[in-house]
Every structure is written in C-alpha cells, then in structure tokens.
Short mmCIF file of C-alpha atoms in Angstrom, two decimals:
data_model
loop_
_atom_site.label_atom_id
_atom_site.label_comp_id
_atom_site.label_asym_id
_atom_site.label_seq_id
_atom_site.Cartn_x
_atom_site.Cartn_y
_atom_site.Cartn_z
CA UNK Z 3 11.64 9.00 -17.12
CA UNK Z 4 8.20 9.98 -16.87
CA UNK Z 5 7.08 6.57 -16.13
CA UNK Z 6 10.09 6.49 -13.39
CA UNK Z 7 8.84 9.82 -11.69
CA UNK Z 8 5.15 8.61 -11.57
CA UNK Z 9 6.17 5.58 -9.69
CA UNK Z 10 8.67 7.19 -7.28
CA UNK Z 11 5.73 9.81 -6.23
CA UNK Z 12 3.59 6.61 -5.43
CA UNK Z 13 5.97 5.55 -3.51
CA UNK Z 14 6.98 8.19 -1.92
CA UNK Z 15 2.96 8.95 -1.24
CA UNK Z 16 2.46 5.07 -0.03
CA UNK Z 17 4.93 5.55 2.94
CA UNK Z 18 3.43 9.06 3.68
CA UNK Z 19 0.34 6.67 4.48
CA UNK Z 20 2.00 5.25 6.59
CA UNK Z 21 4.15 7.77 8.26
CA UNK Z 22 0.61 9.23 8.42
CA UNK Z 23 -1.14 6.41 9.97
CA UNK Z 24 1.98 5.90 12.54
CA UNK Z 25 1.48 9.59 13.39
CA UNK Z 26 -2.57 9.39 13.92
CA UNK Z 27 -2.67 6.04 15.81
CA UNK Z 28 0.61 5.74 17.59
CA UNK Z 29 0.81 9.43 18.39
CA UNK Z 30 -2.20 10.94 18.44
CA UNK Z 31 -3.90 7.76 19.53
CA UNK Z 32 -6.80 7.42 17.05
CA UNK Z 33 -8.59 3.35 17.32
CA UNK Z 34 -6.78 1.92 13.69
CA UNK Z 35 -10.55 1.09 12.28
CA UNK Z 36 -11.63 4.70 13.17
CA UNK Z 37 -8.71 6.14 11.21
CA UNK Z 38 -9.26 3.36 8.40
CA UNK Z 39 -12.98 4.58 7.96
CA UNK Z 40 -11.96 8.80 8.27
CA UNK Z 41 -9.33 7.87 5.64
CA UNK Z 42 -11.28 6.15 3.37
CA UNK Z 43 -14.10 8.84 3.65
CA UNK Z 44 -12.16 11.38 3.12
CA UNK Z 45 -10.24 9.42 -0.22
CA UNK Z 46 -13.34 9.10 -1.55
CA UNK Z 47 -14.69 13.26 -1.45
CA UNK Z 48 -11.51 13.81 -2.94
CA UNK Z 49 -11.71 11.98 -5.54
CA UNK Z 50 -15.26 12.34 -6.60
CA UNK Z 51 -14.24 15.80 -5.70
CA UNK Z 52 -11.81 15.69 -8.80
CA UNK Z 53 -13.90 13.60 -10.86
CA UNK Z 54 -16.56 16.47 -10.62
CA UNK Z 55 -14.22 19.23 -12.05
CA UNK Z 56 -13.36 17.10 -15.28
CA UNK Z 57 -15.49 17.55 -18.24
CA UNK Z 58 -15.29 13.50 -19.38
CA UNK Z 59 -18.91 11.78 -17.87
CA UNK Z 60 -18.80 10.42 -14.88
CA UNK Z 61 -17.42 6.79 -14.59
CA UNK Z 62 -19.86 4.05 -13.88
CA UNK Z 63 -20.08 2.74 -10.30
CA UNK Z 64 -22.46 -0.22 -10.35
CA UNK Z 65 -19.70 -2.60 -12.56
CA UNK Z 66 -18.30 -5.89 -11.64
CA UNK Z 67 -14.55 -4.27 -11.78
CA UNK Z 68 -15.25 -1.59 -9.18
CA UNK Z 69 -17.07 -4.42 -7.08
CA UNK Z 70 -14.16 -6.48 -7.00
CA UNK Z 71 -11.88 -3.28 -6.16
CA UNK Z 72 -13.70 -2.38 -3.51
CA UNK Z 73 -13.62 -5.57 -2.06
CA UNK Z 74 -10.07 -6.05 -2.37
CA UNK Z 75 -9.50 -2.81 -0.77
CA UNK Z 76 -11.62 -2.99 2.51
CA UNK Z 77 -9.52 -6.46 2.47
CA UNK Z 78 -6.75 -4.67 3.04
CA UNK Z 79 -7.81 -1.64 4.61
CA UNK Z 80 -9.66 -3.60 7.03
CA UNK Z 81 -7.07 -6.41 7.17
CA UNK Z 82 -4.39 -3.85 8.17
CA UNK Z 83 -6.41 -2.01 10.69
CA UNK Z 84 -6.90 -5.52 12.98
CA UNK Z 85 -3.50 -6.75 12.40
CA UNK Z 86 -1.46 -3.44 13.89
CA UNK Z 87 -3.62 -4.02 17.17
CA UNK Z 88 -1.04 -6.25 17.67
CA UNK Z 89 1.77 -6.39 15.17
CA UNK Z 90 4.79 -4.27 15.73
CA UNK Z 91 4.78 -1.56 13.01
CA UNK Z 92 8.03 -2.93 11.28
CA UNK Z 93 6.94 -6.95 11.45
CA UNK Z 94 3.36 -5.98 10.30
CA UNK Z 95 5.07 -4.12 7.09
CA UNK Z 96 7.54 -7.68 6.88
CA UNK Z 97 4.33 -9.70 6.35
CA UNK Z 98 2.51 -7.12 4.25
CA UNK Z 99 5.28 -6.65 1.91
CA UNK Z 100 6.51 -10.24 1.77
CA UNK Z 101 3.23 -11.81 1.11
CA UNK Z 102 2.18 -9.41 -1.49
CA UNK Z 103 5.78 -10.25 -3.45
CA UNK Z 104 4.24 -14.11 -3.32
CA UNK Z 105 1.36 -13.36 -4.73
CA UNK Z 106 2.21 -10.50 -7.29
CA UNK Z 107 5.19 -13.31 -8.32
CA UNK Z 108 2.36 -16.29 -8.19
CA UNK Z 109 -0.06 -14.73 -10.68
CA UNK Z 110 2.84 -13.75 -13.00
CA UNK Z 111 3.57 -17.73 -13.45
CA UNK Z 112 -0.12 -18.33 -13.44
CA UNK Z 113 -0.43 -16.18 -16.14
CA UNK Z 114 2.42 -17.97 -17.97
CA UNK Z 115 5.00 -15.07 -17.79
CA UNK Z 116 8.71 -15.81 -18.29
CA UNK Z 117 10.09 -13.57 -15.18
CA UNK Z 118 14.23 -13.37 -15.72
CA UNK Z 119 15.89 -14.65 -13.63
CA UNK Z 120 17.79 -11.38 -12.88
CA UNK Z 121 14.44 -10.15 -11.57
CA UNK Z 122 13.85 -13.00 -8.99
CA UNK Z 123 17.55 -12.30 -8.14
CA UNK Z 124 16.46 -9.19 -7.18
CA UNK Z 125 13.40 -8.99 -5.94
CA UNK Z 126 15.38 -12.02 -3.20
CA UNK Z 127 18.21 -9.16 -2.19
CA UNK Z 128 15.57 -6.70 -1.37
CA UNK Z 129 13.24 -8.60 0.53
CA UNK Z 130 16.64 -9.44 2.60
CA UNK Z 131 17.02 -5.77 2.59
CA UNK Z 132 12.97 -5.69 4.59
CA UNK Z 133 13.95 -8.51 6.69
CA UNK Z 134 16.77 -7.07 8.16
CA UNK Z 135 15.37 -3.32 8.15
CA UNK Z 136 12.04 -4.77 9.95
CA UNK Z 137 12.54 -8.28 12.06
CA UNK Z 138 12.04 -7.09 15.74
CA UNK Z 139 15.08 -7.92 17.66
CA UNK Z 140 15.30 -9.90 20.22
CA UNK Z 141 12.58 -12.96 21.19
CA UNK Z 142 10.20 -11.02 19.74
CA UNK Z 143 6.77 -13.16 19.56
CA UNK Z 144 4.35 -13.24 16.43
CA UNK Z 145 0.42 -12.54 17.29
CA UNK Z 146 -1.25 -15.42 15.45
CA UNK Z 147 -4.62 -13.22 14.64
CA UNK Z 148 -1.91 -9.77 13.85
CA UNK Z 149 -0.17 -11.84 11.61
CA UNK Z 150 -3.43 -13.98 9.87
CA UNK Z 151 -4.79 -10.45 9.38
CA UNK Z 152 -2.30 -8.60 8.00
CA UNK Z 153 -1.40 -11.57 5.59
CA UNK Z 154 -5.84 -11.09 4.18
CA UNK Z 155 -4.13 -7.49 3.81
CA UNK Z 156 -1.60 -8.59 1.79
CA UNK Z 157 -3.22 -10.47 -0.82
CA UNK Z 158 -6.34 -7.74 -0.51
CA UNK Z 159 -3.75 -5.24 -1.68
CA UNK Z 160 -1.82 -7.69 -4.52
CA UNK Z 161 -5.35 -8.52 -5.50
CA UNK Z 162 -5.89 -4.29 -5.51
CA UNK Z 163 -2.64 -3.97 -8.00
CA UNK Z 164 -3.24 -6.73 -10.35
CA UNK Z 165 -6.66 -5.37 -10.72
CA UNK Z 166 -5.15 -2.13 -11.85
CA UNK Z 167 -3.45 -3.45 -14.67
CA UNK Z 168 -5.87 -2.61 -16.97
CA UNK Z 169 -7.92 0.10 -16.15
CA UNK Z 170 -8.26 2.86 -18.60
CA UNK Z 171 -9.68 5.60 -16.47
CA UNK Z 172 -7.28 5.95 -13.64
CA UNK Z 173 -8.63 8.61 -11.76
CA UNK Z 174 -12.88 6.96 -12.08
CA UNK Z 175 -11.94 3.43 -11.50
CA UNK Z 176 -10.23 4.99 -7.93
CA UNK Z 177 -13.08 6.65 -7.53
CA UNK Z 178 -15.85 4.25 -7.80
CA UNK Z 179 -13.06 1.74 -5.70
CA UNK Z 180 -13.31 4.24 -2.29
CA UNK Z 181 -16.95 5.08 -2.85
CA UNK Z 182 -17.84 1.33 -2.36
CA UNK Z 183 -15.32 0.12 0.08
CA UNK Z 184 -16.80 3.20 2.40
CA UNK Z 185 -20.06 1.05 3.39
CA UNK Z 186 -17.47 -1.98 3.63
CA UNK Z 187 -15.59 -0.52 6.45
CA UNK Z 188 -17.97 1.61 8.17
CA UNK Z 189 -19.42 -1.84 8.82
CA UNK Z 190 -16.11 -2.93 10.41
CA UNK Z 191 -16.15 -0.01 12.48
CA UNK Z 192 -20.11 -0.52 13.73
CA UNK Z 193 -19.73 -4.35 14.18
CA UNK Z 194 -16.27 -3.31 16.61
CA UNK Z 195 -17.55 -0.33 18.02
CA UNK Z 196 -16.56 3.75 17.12
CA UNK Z 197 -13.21 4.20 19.80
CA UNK Z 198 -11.03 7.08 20.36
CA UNK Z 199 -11.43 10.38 17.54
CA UNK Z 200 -8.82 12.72 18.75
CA UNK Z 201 -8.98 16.17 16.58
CA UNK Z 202 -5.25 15.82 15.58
CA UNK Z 203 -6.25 11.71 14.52
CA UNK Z 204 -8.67 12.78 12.50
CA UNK Z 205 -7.07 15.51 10.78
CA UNK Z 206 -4.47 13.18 10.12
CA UNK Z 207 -6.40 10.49 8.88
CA UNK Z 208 -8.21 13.42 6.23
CA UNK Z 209 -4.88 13.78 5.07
CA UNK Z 210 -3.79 10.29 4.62
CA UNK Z 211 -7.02 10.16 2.81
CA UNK Z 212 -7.78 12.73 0.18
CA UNK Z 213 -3.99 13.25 -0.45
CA UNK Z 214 -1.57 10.17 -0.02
CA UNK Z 215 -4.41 7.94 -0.67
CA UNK Z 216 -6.98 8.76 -2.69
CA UNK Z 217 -4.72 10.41 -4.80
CA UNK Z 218 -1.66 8.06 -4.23
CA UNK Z 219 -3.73 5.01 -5.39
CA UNK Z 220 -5.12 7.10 -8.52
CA UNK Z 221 -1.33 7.78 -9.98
CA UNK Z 222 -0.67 3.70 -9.06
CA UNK Z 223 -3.61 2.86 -11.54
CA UNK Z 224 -2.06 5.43 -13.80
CA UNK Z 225 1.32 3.52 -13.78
CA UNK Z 226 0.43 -0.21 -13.48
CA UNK Z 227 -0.49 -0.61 -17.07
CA UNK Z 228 3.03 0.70 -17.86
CA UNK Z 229 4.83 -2.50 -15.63
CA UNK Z 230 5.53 -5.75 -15.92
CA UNK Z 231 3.29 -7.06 -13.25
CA UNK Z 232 6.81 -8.40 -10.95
CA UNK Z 233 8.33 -5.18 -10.93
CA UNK Z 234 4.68 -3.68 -9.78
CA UNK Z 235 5.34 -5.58 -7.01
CA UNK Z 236 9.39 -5.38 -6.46
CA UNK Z 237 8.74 -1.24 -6.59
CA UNK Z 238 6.70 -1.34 -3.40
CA UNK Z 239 9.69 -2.81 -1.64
CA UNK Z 240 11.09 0.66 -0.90
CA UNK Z 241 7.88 1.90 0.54
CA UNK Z 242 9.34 0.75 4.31
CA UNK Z 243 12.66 1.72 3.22
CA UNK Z 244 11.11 5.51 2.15
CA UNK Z 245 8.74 5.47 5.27
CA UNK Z 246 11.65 4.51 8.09
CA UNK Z 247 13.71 7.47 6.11
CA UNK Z 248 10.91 10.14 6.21
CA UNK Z 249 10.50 9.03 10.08
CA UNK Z 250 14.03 9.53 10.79
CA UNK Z 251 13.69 13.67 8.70
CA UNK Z 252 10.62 14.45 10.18
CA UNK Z 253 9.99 12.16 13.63
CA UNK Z 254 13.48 12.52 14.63
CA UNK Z 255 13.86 8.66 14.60
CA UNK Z 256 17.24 7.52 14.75
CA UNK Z 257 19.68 7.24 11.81
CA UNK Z 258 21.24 3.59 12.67
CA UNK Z 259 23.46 1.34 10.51
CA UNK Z 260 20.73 -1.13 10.21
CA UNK Z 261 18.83 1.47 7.76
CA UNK Z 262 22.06 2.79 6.13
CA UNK Z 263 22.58 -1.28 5.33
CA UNK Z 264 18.61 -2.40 4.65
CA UNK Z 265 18.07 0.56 2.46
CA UNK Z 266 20.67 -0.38 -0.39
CA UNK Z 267 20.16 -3.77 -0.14
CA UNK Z 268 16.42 -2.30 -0.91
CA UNK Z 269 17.34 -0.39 -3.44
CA UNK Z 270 20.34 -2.47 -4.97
CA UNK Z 271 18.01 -5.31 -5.13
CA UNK Z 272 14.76 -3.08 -6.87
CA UNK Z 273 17.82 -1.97 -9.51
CA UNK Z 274 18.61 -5.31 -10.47
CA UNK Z 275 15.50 -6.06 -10.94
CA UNK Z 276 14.76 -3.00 -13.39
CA UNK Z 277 18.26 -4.18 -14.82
CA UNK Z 278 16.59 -7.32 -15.78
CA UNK Z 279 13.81 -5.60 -17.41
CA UNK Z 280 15.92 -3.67 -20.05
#
C-alpha cells in the first residue's frame, strides 16, 4: 500500500506539471524553453535545498550516472519544449506517452524479461484509452518537427526511468540530475533566444519546478526500484487521464463522455496490468 500511495502521488504530481505548464504557457503565455529553463532552475534549488538540511554527505555530482541523467533529461525537457510549439497539447501527450510504452516495453525484452501476457493485454487497453482521450478530431494534421521532437522526448524520459531503477539515493541522484541538465538547457534557451517572462509564467514555472518536479521526480526514483520495469511504464498512462481530470476541477474544462470513457479504459487497462503482476 505504501508502494501504491508513492506512485499515485507521482502521478498525481506528473500531471500537475503539466496542468502547470498548460497554465504558464497557454495562459499566461510564457515562450515553452523559458518556462523549461525557470523550471528546471528552480527543481534544482529545491532539491539541493533539501539535500542541504539532511545530515548524510552530500552526493557526488561529477559521476557517469548523473551525466547520463542529465542528459536524458534536457532530452526530454528540451525535446518537449520544441515539440508543443506546434503539437496540440493532447496529440503531443499521444506521442510522449506512446513512445515511451515502446521503449520502456523494448528494454524489458532486451533485458530478457518474461512480461505476461496479461500485462501487454493491458498496457494495449489503456493506450486505446490515450488514443481516444487525446487524437484531435477532425483532419487534424501532424507537425513533422512537433512530432520528431516530442518522440527525442519520449525516449529522453524512458531513458530518465530506466535509469532510475537502481539508484540508491533517491533524493542526491535527483539532485545532481537538475544541477547538470541546468547548463544543458540554458543553452537551448541562448542558442533560441530568451522570449516572453510574464510574472504569473514564471511563478508558475517555480512551482512546476521545486514542487511537482524536483520533488515529483525524487519520489519516482524512490519507487522505480520497487517495479517491474513494464508497469513503470504502464503507471504513467494515467498521467493524461489525471491531468485532463484536474483541468476539468480546477480550469473548468468540460466534463464530456469521451473522458468518462478514456479514463476507465485508462485505468481498467493499468489494473490488468497490476493483475498480471500478482
């Protein structure tokens, strides 16, 4: 149950990132690098911010593991920013979602894992469940570049999670992971140019940040050690499903049958999947 709780608040923290980032960019009209770079910033004092009131030393920065995380972050982070220049929010999440499922899945055979076949079962009913909760209606076109970068996203952030798998210090390897991805996409943002820093963007992106971020990512290194490696990647499923909800409570988006119908295929499909794993 504890294990259960941990990843639910991830969850529920992962579409608060990106209620958050909906509500700095598409509201308060922030530039999607600018908010990237705040957010990371700001994910990074918290955490070193935490770090410094802990009395274990302070985890090593300089390694090859926090190299490769910070890489695969600013991949993503990065990745994501470009691609919702012009990606529609729900096809963007399609694409993120659905390629990181293909690669999570990929490594696990790799690896030489025996995934049940409950669990692929599954894992097929909820991506249904995201394709009908996020396909654009209508003749809705695909940007090429939105759609190349927000696939580099996708395997930046499956790369992110399988890294976590075995990370004994949660909270430092987080840490040292935002410290050096901070130089990584400040030089995104210099190379495109600073744009638009509204107040309430910024504030936002602080948030998003030190809170649903930097902390967010710390308790999903705390719990990937704890899951099979598929259902690491099933679980994220409901993050579009959790962040159309919260939209509809606290955006006053509308409550259509579409959600109602997505969300328990969602859901149904991420408990089959856990079915499999007992």
């Amino acid at each position: 149950m504890k294990l259960f709780a941990l990843v639910a608040l991830t969850m529920c923290a992962f579409a608060a990132n990106s209620v958050l980032n909906r509500i700095g960019v598409a509201l308060q009209g922030m530039d999607p690098l600018d908010f990237a770079t705040v957010r990371t910033a700001a994910g990074a004092a918290m955490l070193w911010g935490l770090i410094a009131t802990r009395s274990a030393p302070q985890p090593p920065v300089l390694h090859a593991k926090r190299f490769a995380g910070a890489a695969a972050l600013a991949v993503y982070m990065i990745g994501f920013s470009w691609a919702y220049i012009t990606l529609d929010a729900g096809l963007g999440a399609l694409i993120l979602f659905g390629v990181l499922q293909i690669v999570v899945f990929g490594w696990a055979v790799m690896e030489g894992g025996k995934i049940p076949l409950l669990r692929w079962i599954g894992a097929g009913i909820a991506l249904t469940g995201l394709f009908v909760l996020l396909w654009p209606g209508g003749d809705a076109s695909v940007p090429f570049g939105g759609a190349v970068a927000m696939t580099i996203a996708g395997i930046g952030w499956a790369a992110y999670t399988l890294l976590g798998r075995a990370e004994a210090d949660p909270l430092g390897a987080t840490a040292g992971n935002f410290l050096l991805c901070l130089p990584l996409v400040a030089l995104a943002l210099i190379a495109t140019g600073i744009g638009t820093m509204p107040l309430g963007g910024i504030i936002t992106a602080i948030i998003a940040g030190a809170l649903t971020s930097g902390v967010g990512y710390a308790m999903w290194y705390r719990a990937l050690p704890s899951l099979p490696t598929t259902v690491a990647g099933i679980a994220q499923l409901s993050v579009p499903v959790i962040a159309v909800t919260a939209g509809v409570v606290f955006l006053n988006e509308p409550l259509t049958l579409r959600l109602i119908v997505a969300g328990a295929l969602v859901l149904g499909g991420i408990a089959v999947s856990l079915m499999a794993r007992r």
